[in-house]
XYZ file of C-alpha atoms in Angstrom:
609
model
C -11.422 -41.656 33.952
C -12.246 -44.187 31.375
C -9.753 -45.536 28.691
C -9.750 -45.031 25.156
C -10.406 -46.944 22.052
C -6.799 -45.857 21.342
C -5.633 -46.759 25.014
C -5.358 -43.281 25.999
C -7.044 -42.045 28.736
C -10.432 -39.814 28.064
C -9.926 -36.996 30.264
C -13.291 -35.608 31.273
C -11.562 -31.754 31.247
C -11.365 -31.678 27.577
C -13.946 -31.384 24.989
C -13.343 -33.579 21.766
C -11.048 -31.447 19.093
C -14.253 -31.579 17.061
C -16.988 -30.064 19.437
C -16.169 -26.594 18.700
C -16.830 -23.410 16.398
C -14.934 -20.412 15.806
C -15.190 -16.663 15.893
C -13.048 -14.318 14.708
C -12.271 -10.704 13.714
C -9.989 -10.976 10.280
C -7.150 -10.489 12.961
C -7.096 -13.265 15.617
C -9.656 -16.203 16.616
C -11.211 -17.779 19.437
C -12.539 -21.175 19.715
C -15.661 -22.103 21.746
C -16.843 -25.093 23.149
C -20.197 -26.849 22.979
C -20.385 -26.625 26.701
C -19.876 -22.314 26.244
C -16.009 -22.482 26.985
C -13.475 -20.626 25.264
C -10.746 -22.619 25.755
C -8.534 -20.914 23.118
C -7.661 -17.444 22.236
C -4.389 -15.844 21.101
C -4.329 -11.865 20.990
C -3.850 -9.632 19.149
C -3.087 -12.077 16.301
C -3.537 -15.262 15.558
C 0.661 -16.233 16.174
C 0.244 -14.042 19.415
C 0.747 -15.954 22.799
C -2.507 -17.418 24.134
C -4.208 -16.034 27.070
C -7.197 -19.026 26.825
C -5.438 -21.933 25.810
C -7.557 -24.660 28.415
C -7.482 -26.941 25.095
C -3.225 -27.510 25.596
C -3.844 -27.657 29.201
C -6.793 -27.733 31.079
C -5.267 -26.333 34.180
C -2.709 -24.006 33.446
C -3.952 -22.897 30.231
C -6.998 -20.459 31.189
C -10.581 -20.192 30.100
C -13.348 -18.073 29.580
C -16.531 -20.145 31.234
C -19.957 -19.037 30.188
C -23.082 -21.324 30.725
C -26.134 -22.620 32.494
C -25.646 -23.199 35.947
C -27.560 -26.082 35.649
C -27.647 -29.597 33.913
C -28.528 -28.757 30.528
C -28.047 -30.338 27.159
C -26.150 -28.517 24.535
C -26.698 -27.214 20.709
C -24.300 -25.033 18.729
C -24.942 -23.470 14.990
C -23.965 -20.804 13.087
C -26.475 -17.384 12.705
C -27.387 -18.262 8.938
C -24.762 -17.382 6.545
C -22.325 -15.344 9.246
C -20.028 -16.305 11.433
C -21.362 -15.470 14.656
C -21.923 -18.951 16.771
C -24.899 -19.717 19.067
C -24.547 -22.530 21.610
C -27.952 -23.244 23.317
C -28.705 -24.647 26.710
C -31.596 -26.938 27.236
C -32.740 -27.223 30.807
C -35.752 -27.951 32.593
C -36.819 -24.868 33.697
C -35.631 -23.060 30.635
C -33.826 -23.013 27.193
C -30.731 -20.162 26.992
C -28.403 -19.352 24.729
C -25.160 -17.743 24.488
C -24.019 -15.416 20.815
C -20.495 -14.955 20.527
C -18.796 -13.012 17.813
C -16.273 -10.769 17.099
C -17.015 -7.420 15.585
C -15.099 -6.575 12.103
C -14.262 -2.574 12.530
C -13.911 -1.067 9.872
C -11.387 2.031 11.793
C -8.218 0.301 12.014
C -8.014 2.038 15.578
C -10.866 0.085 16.696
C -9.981 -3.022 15.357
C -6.894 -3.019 17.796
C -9.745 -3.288 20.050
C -9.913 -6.914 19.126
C -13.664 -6.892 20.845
C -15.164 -10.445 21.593
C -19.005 -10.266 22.807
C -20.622 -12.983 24.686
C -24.713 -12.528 24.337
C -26.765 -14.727 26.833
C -30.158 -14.558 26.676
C -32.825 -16.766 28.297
C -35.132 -17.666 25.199
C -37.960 -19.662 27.151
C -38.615 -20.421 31.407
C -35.994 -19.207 33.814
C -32.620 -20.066 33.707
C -29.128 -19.587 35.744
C -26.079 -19.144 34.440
C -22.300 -19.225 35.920
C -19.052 -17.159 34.197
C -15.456 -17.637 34.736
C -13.125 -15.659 32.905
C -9.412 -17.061 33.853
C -6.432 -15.693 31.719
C -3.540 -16.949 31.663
C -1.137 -14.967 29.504
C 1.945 -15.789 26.992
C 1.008 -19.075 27.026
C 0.837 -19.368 31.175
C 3.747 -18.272 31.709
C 3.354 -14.464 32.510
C 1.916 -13.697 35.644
C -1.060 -10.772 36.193
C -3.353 -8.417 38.503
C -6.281 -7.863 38.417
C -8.581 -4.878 39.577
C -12.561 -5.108 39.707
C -14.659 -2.310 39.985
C -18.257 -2.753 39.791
C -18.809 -3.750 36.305
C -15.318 -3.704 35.301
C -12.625 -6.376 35.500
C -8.913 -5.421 34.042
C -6.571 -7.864 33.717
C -3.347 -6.538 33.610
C 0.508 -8.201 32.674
C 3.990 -6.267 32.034
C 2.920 -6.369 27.964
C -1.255 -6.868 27.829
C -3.950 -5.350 29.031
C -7.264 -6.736 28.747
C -10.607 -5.177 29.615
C -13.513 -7.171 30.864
C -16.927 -5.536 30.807
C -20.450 -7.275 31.920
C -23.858 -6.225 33.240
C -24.314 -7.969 35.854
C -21.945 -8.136 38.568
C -18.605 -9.809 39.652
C -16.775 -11.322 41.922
C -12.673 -12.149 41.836
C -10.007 -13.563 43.952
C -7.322 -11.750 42.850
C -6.716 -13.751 39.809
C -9.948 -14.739 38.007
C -13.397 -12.815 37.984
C -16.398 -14.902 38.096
C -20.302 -14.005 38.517
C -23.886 -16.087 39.045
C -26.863 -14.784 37.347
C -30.502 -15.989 36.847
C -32.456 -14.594 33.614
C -36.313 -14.688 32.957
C -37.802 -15.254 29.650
C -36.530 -12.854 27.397
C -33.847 -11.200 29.559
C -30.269 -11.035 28.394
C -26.561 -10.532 29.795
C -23.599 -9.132 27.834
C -20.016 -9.860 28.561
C -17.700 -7.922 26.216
C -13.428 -8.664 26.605
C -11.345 -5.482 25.062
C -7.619 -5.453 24.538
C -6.475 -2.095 25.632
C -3.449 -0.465 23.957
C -2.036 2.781 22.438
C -5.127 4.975 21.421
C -7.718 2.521 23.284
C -9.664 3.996 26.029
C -11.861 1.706 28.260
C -15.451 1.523 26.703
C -17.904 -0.144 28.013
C -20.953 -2.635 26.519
C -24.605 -1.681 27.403
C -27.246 -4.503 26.033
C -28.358 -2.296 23.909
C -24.752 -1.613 21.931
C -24.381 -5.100 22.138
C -27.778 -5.635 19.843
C -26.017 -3.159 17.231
C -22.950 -5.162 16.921
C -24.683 -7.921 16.926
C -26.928 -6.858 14.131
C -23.579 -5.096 12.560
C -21.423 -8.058 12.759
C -24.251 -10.637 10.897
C -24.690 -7.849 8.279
C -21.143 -7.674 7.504
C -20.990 -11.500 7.083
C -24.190 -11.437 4.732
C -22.874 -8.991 2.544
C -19.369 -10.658 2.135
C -21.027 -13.823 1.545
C -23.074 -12.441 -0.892
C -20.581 -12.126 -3.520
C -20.097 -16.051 -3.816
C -20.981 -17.803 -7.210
C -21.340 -21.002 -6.095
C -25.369 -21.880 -6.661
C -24.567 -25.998 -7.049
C -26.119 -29.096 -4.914
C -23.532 -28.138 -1.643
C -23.877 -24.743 -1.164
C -24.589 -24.511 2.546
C -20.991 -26.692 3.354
C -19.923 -24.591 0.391
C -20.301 -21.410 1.912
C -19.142 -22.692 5.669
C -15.858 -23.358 3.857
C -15.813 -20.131 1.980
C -17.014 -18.383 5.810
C -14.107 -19.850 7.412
C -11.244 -19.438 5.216
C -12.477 -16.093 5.390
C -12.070 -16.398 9.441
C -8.327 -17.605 8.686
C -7.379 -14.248 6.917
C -5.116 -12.005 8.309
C -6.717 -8.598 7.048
C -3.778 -6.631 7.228
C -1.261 -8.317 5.257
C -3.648 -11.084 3.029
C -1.998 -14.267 4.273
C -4.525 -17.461 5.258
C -2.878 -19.053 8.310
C -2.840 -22.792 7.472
C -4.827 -23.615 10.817
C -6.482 -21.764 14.114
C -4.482 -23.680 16.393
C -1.065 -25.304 17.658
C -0.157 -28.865 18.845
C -3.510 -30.630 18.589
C -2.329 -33.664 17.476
C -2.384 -36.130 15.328
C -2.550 -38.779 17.349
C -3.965 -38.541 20.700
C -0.996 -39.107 23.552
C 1.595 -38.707 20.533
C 4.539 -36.164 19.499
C 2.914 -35.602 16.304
C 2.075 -32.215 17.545
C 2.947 -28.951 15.375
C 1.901 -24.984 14.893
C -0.085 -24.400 12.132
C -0.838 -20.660 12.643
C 1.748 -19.560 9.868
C 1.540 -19.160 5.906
C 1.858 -21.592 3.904
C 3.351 -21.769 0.264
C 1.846 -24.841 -0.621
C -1.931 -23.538 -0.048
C -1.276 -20.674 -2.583
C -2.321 -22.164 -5.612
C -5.411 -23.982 -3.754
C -6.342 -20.736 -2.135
C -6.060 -18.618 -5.342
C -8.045 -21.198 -7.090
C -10.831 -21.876 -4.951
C -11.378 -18.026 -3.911
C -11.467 -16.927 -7.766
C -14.118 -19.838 -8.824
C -16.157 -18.542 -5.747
C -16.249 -15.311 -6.900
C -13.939 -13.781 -3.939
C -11.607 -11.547 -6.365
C -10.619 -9.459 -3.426
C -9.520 -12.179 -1.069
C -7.754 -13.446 -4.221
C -6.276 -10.424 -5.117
C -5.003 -9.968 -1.455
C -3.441 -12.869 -1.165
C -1.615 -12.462 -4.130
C -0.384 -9.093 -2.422
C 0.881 -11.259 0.900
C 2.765 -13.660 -2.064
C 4.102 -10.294 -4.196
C 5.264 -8.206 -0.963
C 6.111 -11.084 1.527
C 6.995 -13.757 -0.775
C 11.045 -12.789 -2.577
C 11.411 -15.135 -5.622
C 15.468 -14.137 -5.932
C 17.968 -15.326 -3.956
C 19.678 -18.313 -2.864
C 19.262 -19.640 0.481
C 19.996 -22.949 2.291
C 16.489 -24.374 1.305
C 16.887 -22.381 -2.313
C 14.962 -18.251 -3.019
C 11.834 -19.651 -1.168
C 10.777 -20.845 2.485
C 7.662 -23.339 2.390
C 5.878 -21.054 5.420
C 6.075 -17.485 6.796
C 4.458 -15.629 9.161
C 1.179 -13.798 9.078
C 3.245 -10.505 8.886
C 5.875 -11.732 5.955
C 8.888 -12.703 8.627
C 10.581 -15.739 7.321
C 11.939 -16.814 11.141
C 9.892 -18.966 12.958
C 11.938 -20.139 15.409
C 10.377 -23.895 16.845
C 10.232 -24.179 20.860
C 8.253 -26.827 23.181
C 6.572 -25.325 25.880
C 7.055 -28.030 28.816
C 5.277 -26.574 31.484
C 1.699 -27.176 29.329
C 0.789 -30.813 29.448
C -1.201 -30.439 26.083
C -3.971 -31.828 24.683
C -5.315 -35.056 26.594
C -1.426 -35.147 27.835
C -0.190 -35.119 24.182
C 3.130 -33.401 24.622
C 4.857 -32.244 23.550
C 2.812 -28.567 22.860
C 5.105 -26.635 20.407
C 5.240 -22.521 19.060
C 7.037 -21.597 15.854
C 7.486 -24.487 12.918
C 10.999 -25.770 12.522
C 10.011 -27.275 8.887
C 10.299 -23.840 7.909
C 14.078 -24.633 6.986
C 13.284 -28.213 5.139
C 13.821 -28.074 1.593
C 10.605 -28.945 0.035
C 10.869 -28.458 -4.061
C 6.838 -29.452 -4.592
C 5.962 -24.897 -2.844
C 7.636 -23.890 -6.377
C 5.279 -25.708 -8.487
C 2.686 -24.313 -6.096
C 3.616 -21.094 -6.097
C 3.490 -20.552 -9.717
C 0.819 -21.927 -10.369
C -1.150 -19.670 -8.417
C 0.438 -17.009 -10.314
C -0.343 -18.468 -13.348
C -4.279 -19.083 -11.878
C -4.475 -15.506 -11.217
C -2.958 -14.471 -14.685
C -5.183 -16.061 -16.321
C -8.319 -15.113 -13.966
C -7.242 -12.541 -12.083
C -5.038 -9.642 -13.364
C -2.401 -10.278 -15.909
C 1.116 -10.679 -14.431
C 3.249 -7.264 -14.141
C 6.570 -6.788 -16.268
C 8.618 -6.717 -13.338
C 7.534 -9.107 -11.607
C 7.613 -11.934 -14.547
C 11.332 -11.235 -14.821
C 11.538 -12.714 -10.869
C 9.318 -15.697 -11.960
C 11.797 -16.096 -14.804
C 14.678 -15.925 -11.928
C 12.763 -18.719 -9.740
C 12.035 -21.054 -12.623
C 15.633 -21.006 -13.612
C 16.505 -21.925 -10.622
C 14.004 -24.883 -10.174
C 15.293 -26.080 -13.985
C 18.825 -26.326 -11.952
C 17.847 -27.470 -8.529
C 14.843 -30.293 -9.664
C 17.037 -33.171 -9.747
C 17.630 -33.723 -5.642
C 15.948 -35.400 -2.659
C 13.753 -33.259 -0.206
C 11.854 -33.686 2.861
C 8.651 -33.655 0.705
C 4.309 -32.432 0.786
C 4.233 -34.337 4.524
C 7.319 -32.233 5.862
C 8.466 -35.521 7.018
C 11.137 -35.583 9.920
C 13.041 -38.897 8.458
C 15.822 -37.641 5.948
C 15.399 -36.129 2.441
C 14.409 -38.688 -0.226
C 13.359 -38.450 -4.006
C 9.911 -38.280 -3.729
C 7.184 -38.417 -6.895
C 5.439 -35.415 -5.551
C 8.200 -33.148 -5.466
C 9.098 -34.063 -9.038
C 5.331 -33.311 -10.158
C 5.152 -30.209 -8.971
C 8.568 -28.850 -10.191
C 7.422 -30.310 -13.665
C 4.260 -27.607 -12.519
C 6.217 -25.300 -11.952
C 7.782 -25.213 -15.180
C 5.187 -26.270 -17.142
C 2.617 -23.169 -15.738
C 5.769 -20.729 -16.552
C 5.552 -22.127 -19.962
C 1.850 -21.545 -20.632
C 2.243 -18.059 -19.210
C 4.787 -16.695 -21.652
C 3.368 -18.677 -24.586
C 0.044 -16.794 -24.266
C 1.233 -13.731 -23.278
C 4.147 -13.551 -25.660
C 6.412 -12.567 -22.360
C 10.307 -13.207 -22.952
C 11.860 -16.626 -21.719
C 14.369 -19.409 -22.079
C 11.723 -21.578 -23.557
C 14.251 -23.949 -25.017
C 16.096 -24.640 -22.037
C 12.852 -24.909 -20.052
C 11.007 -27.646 -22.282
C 14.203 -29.582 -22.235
C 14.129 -29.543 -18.233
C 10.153 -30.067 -18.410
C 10.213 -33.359 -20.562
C 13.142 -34.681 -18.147
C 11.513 -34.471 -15.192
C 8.257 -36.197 -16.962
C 10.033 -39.048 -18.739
C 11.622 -39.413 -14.710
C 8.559 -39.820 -13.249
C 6.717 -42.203 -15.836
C 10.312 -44.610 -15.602
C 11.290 -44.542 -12.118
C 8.205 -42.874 -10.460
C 6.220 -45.941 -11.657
C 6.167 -49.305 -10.003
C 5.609 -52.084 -12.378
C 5.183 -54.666 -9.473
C 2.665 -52.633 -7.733
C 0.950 -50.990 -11.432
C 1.195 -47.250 -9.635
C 2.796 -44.802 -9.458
C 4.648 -44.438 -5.651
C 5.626 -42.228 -2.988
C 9.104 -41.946 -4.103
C 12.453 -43.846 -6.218
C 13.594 -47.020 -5.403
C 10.548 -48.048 -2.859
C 7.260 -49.460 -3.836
C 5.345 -47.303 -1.109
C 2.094 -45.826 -2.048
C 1.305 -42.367 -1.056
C -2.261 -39.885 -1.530
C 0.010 -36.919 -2.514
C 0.277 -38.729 -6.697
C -3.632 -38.272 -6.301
C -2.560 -34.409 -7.331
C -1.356 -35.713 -11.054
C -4.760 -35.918 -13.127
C -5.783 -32.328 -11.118
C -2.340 -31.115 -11.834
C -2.443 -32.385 -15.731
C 0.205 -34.027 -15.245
C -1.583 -37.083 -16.573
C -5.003 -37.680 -18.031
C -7.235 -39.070 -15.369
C -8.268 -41.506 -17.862
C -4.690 -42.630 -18.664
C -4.147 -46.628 -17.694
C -1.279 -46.326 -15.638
C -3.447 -43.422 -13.984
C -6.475 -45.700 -13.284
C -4.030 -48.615 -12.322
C -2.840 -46.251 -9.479
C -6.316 -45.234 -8.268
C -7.562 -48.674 -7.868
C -3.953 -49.390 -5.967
C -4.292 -46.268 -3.894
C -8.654 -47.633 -3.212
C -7.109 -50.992 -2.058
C -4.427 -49.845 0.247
C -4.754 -46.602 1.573
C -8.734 -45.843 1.545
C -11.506 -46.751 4.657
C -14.809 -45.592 3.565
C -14.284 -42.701 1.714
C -11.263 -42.153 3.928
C -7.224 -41.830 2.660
C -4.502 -41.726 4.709
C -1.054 -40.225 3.596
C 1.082 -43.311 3.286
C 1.849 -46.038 5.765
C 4.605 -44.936 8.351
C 5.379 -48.954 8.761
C 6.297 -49.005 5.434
C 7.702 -45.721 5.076
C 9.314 -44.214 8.153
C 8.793 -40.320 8.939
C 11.637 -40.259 11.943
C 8.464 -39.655 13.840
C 7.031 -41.734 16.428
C 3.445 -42.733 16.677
C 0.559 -43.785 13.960
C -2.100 -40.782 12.838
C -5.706 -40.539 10.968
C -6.418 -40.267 7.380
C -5.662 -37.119 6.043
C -8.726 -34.679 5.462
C -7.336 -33.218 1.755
C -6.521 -36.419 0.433
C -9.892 -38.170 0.894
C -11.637 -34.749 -1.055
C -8.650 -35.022 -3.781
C -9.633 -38.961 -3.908
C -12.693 -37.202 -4.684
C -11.978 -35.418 -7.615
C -9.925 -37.641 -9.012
C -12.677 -40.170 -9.514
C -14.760 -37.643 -10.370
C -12.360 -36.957 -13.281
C -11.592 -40.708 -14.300
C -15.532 -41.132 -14.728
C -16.610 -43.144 -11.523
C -18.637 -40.079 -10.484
C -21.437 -42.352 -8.774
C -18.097 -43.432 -6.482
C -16.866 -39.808 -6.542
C -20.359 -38.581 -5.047
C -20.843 -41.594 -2.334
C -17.168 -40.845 -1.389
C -17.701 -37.139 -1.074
C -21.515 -37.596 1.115
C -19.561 -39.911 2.911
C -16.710 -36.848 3.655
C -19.474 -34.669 4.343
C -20.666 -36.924 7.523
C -17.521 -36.452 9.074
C -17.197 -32.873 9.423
C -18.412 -31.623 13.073
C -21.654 -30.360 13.744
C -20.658 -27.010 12.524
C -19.198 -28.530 9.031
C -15.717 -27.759 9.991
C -12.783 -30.341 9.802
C -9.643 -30.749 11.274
C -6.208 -32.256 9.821
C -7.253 -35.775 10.143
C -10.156 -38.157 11.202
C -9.371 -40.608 13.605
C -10.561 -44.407 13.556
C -14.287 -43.728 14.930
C -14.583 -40.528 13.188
C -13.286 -38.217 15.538
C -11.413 -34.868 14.109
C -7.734 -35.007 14.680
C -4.918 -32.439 14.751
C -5.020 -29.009 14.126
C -8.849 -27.236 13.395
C -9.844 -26.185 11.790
C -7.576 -26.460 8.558
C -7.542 -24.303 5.657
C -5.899 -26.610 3.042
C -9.331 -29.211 3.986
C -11.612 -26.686 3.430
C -10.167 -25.351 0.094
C -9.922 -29.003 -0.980
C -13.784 -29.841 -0.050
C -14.793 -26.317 -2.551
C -12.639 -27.503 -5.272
C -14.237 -31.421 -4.926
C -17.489 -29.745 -4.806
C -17.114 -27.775 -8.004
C -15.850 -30.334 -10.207
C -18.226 -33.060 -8.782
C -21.178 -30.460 -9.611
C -19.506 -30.056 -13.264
C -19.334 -34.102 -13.859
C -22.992 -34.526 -12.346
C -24.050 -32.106 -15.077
């Protein structure tokens, strides 16, 4: 094993974070490698214990191996405008290629079924091809039988069952099932994996059903696609975006999980490893936005029901009414544990479940919050009577509870401070409420709540602003820069014309941008409590985008943004951060990135004319 440019060691057993795609069933997702593993899967949802999770640890974690039995070069791509993912195999006696998706059923029985199909068909010569299909449940720690009959594997624990169904035959050794098959031109193999549960009988997967979900599955991406609006200059990353914040959607309930994954981190051999597979506040107003200018009312519209029936905006906790991240199903614990028997990625431990930032007190979710009420009043459906009186509860209680330190956007482990960001978005929050009840006529303190607004602005220009460094900074009484004021021109806070504003953006361009590239703020200067340096952080570089977009440098904007656009994986999917040689970083692939790259998109598209 060879050592890094980071002075890590590159581990042969794991695939970069970035060579993968996803699948998915609007319920749970898998990821697959460019070498035909899936190395993670979590079942029946997407918080639900892994049972492949290879990608934490590569030998306790389990795997699903599918691919030529042969030295072969690799190519993956997505079916054109679906999510179903084709990895090809080029040997030389042969080209093959494996289709994996995950059926969307439209009985809710079925769709317990969580189905995954794995299509392998040699295309050209005569190729072989190996399977292993290794689960390892609850995360590896729940031990299992397993009984083969023929055709059939089931894999079997004290909680799951799992059904594994192929057409050609298999071996095991009491533990895995594995099988060795050669296919002529034109001859396919199916392997289909079924959860079994209340109401689920064992079915099995001919070829030929196989070809009908296929052809059912790319159909059902087409037509949902179909509805987008978006006909500007990016419309195939565009539309990959749109695809797989679609993928991130928890049908049931509405909620976008912020991420696929857990504990990839953000720094290769670092702790700066967390679980992303929860909801999170802060994406709200980016979600509601960039679904409604796509033309996705109904994802919209859910996700406003996951935020009306999950989402209280009374009461009075330790962190105030709201949390900044819930789970998939509305629960507001999400208890944090490290799992020490997993070594995680590339020995980057430790591998955590749950979020313990789930307590912080972050004040910038309320501006967030209501403003993607306020998006979807004014684009969406009007707000109802009962629920404004709430909003009037919540903003209240932001008018008394502005004025305090926080842990802040980055969820920092360090100690609360007074940071800019958390003032801009409670001036937001206010300032959306304000809007709202002025054009709808809707009853409200307004007095009390301009007073409030125009303190927290006159706080930010005077001790928000650094006159030594010209910018505004990361929070009182330091001169540290930080991406997150990049959100005041696209918040209004500030005209992106403004002096101060373009004194900041040229600060920001000299200190914290690489080629097109921003990082959060400089840990040196700025402890976190956390050990460890990171990458530059995907949504910043896309807001750097629109916010020169906005200030006029659109010839910079669009450079900056082509330059973004190289750095996505082969599929056009991005993780949390880039790394220093462009490697994706953290957990993948992100939501809050992908919403970020539509919203660049549009308003670059609007100041190109």
């Amino acid at each position: 094993m060879a050592v890094g440019a980071f002075g890590y060691t590159d581990d042969p057993r794991y695939l970069p974070i970035g060579e993968h795609g996803l699948i998915g069933d609007l319920r749970t997702v898998a990821l697959v490698g460019t070498n035909g593993t899936i190395d993670w899967y979590c079942c029946p949802r997407f918080d639900s214990p892994s049972i492949f999770g290879s990608i934490l640890d590569a030998d306790r974690g389990g795997s699903f191996e599918l691919a030529a039995d042969t030295p072969a070069r690799t190519k993956q791509f997505y079916f054109p405008d679906t999510n179903v993912l084709i990895t090809r195999f080029f040997a030389e006696d042969g080209v093959g290629e494996i289709q994996d998706f995950m059926p969307i059923a439209g009985d809710p029985r079925e769709a317990d079924r969580h189905r995954m199909i794995r299509r392998v068909t040699c295309v050209r010569g005569t190729l072989p091809f190996r399977a292993r299909v290794a689960p390892r449940f609850d995360y590896a720690r729940q031990p299992h039988t397993v009984c083969l009959e023929g055709h059939r594997a089931l894999f079997e624990t004290s909680s799951v069952r799992i059904a594994l169904t192929s057409s050609v035959l298999m071996e095991t050794d009491g533990q895995d099932v594995w099988a060795r098959f050669k296919l002529a031109e034109g001859e396919q193999a199916v392997f289909a994996l079924d959860r079994l549960g209340e109401g689920l009988e064992l079915r099995g997967c001919p070829i030929e059903e196989a070809a009908d979900e296929f052809a059912a599955t790319v159909a059902f991406w087409r037509g949902w696609l179909s509805a987008s609006r978006y006909r500007g200059r990016w419309r195939e990353v565009v539309h990959r975006s749109a695809l797989t914040l679609k993928l991130l959607t928890y049908a049931p309930t509405g909620g976008i999980v912020a991420a696929a994954t857990t504990s990839l981190p953000e720094q290769i051999g670092g702790e700066r490893n967390w679980d992303y597979r929860y909801v999170w506040i802060r994406d709200a107003a980016f979600c509601v936005y960039a679904l409604l200018r796509l033309g996705f009312t109904e994802e919209a519209e859910a996700f406003m029901g996951f935020l009306c029936s999950h989402v209280p905006l009374s009461g009075d906790g330790r962190t105030g009414p709201l949390q900044i991240m819930y789970g998939i199903d509305g629960r507001s614990d999400l208890p944090e544990q490290e799992l020490h028997h997993l070594e995680g990625y590339r020995g980057s431990a430790p591998v955590r479940v749950g979020n313990a930032a789930a307590g912080q007190l972050q004040l910038d979710i309320y501006g967030a919050l209501i403003d993607s009420i306020y998006l979807y009043n004014k684009w969406g459906d009007p707000i109802a009577s009962g629920r404004w009186d709430s909003l009037c509860t919540l903003v209240d209680w932001v008018c008394e509870n502005w004025d305090q330190p926080d842990e802040g956007i980055w969820e920092t482990r360090g100690g609360r401070k007074n940071f800019v960001y958390s003032r801009l978005m409670c001036w937001v929050a206010i300032e959306r409420a304000i809007r709202m009840a002025t054009q709808r006529g809707l009853p409200a303190d307004m007095q009390r709540w301009r007073r409030v607004r125009d303190a927290i602005y006159r706080q930010i220009m005077q001790r928000g602003w650094s006159a030594d460094r010209e910018a505004f900074i990361q929070h009182f009484d330091e001169d540290v820069l930080d991406a997150s004021v990049l959100m005041m021109p696209l918040a209004k806070f500030v005209s992106p014309t403004d002096p101060k504003w373009l004194s900041t953006l040229d600060a920001l361009g000299d200190e914290l941008v690489s080629d097109s590239l921003v990082y959060r703020y400089n840990p040196e200067a700025s402890p976190d409590g956390l050990q460890g340096a990171e990458g530059t952080f995907s949504i910043c570089s896309f807001w750097y985008v629109e916010a020169l977009a906005r200030a006029g440098r659109v010839d910079e904007a669009r450079l900056a943004f082509e330059k973004m656009l190289t750095y996505a994986n082969h599929l056009g999917l991005y993780a949390e951060e880039i790394g220093h040689t462009g490697e994706q970083l953290g957990n993948f692939p992100q939501a809050i990135t992908h919403l970020a790259l539509i919203s660049a998109a549009f308003n670059l598209d609007q100041a190109l004319g």
